[in-house]
PDB file of C-alpha atoms in Angstrom:
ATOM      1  CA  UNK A  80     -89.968  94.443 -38.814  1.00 57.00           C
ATOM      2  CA  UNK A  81     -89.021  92.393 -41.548  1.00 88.00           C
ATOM      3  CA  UNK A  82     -87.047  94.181 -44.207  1.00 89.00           C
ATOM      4  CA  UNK A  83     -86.106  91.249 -46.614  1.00 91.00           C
ATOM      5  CA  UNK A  84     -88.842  92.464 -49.093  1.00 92.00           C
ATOM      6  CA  UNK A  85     -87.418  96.130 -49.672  1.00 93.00           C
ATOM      7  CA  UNK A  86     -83.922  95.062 -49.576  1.00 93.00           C
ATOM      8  CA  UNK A  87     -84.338  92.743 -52.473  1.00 94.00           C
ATOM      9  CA  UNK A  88     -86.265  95.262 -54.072  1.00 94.00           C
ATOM     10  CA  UNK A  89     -83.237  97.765 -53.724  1.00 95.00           C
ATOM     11  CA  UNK A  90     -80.938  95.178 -55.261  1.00 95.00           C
ATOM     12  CA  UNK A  91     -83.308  94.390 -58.071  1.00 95.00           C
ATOM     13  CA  UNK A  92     -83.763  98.329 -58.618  1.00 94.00           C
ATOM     14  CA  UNK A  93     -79.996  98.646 -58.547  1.00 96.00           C
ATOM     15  CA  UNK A  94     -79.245  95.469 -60.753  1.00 96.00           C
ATOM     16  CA  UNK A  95     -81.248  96.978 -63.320  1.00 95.00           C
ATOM     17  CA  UNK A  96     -79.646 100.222 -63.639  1.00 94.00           C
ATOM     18  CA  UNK A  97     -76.392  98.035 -64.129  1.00 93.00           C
ATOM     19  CA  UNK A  98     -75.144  98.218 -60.513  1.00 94.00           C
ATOM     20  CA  UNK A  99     -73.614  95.151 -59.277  1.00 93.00           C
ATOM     21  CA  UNK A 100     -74.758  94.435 -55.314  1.00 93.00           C
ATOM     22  CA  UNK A 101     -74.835  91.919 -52.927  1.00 92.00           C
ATOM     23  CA  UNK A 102     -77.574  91.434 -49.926  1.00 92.00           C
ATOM     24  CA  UNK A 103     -77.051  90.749 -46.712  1.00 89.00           C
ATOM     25  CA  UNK A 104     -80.189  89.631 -44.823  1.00 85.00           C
ATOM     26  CA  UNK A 105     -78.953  87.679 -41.851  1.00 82.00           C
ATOM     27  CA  UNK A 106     -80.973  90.187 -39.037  1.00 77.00           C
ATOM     28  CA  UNK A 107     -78.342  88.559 -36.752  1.00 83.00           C
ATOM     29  CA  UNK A 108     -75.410  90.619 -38.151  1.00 84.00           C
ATOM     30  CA  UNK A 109     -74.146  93.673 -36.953  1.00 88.00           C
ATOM     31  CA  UNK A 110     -73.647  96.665 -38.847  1.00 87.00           C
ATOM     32  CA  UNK A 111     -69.791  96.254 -38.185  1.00 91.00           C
ATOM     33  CA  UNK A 112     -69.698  93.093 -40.246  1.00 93.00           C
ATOM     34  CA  UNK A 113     -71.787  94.607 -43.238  1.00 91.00           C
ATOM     35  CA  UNK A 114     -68.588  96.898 -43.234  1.00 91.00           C
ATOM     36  CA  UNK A 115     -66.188  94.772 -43.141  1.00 93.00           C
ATOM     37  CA  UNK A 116     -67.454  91.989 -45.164  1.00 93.00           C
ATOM     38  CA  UNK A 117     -68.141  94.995 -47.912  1.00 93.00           C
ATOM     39  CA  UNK A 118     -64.728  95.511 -47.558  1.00 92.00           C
ATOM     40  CA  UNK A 119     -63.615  92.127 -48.248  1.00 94.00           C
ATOM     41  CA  UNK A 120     -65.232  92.290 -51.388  1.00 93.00           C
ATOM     42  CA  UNK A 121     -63.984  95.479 -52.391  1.00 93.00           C
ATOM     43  CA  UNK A 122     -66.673  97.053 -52.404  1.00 94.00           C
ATOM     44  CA  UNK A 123     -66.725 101.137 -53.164  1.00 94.00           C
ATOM     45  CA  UNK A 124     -70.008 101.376 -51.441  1.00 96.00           C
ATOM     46  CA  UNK A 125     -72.685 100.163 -49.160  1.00 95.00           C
ATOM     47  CA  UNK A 126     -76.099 100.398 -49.175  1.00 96.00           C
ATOM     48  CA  UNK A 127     -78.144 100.107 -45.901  1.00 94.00           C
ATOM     49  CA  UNK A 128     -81.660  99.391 -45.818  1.00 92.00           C
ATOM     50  CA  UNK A 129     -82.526 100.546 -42.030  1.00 89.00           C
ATOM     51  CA  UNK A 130     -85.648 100.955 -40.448  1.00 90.00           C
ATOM     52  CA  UNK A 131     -86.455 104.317 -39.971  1.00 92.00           C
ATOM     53  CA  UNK A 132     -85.289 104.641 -43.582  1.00 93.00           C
ATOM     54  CA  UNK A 133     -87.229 102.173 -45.065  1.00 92.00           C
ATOM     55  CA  UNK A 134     -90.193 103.785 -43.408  1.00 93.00           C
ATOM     56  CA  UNK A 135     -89.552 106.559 -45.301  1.00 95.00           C
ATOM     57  CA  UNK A 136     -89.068 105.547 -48.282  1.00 94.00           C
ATOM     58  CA  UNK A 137     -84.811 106.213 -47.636  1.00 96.00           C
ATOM     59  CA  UNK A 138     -81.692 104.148 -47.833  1.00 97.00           C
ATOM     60  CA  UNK A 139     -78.179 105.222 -46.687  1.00 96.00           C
ATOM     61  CA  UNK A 140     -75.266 105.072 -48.848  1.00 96.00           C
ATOM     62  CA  UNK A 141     -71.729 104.899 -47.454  1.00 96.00           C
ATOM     63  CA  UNK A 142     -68.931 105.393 -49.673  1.00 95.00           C
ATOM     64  CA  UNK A 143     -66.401 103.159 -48.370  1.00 95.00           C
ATOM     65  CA  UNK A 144     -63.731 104.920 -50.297  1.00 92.00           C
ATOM     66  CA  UNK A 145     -64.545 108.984 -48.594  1.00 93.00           C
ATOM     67  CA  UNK A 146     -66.172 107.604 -45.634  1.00 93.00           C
ATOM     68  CA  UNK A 147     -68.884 109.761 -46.725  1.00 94.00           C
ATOM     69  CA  UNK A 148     -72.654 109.366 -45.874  1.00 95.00           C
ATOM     70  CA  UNK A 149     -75.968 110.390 -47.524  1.00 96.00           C
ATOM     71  CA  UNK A 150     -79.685 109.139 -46.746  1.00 97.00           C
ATOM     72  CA  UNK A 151     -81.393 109.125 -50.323  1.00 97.00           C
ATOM     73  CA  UNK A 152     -84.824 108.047 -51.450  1.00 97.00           C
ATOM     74  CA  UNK A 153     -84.674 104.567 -52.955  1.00 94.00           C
ATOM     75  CA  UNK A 154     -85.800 105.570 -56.120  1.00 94.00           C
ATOM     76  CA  UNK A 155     -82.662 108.067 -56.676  1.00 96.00           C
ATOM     77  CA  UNK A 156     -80.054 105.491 -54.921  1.00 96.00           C
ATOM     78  CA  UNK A 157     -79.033 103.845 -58.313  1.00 95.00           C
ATOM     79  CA  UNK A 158     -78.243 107.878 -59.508  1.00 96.00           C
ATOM     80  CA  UNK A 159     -76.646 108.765 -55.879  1.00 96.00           C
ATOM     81  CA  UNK A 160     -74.235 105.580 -56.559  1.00 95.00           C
ATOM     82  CA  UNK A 161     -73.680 106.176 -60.471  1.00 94.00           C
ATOM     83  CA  UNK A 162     -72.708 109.851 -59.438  1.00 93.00           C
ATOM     84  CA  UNK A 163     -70.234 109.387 -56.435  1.00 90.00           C
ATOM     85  CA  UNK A 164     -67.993 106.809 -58.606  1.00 85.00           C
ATOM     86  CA  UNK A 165     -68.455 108.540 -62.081  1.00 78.00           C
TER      87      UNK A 165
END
């Protein structure tokens, strides 16, 4: 399944609550390399749009910082990401 469409509209929802993001949507990369290229950019977060998530109306957010992870419905991500780095 093609998720380019609900990826950009993740970054678009994010970009307009003042979140700055960056997508990734080469299928060919592995979640490893979302990490570490997130961490190249110094990143505090990262926001994966998965399958089963997507399906569900769900992305996961992975603090970089805590190593913490929470699945959140897309429409609260931009809140879930304001709140872990207020």
């Amino acid at each position: 399944e093609d998720l380019r469409p609900q990826a950009v509209s993740v970054a678009t929802a994010l970009r307009a609550q003042g979140l700055r993001c960056d997508v990734v949507l080469d299928a060919g990369k592995k979640t490893k390399w979302a990490f570490k290229y997130a961490n190249r950019l110094g990143a505090g977060a990262l926001v994966m749009v998965a399958e089963d998530e997507a399906a569900r109306g769900e992305v996961v957010i992975k603090n970089l910082t805590l190593g913490e992870q929470q699945t959140v419905a897309i429409a609260e991500a931009g809140a879930a990401l304001q709140a872990q780095f207020a």
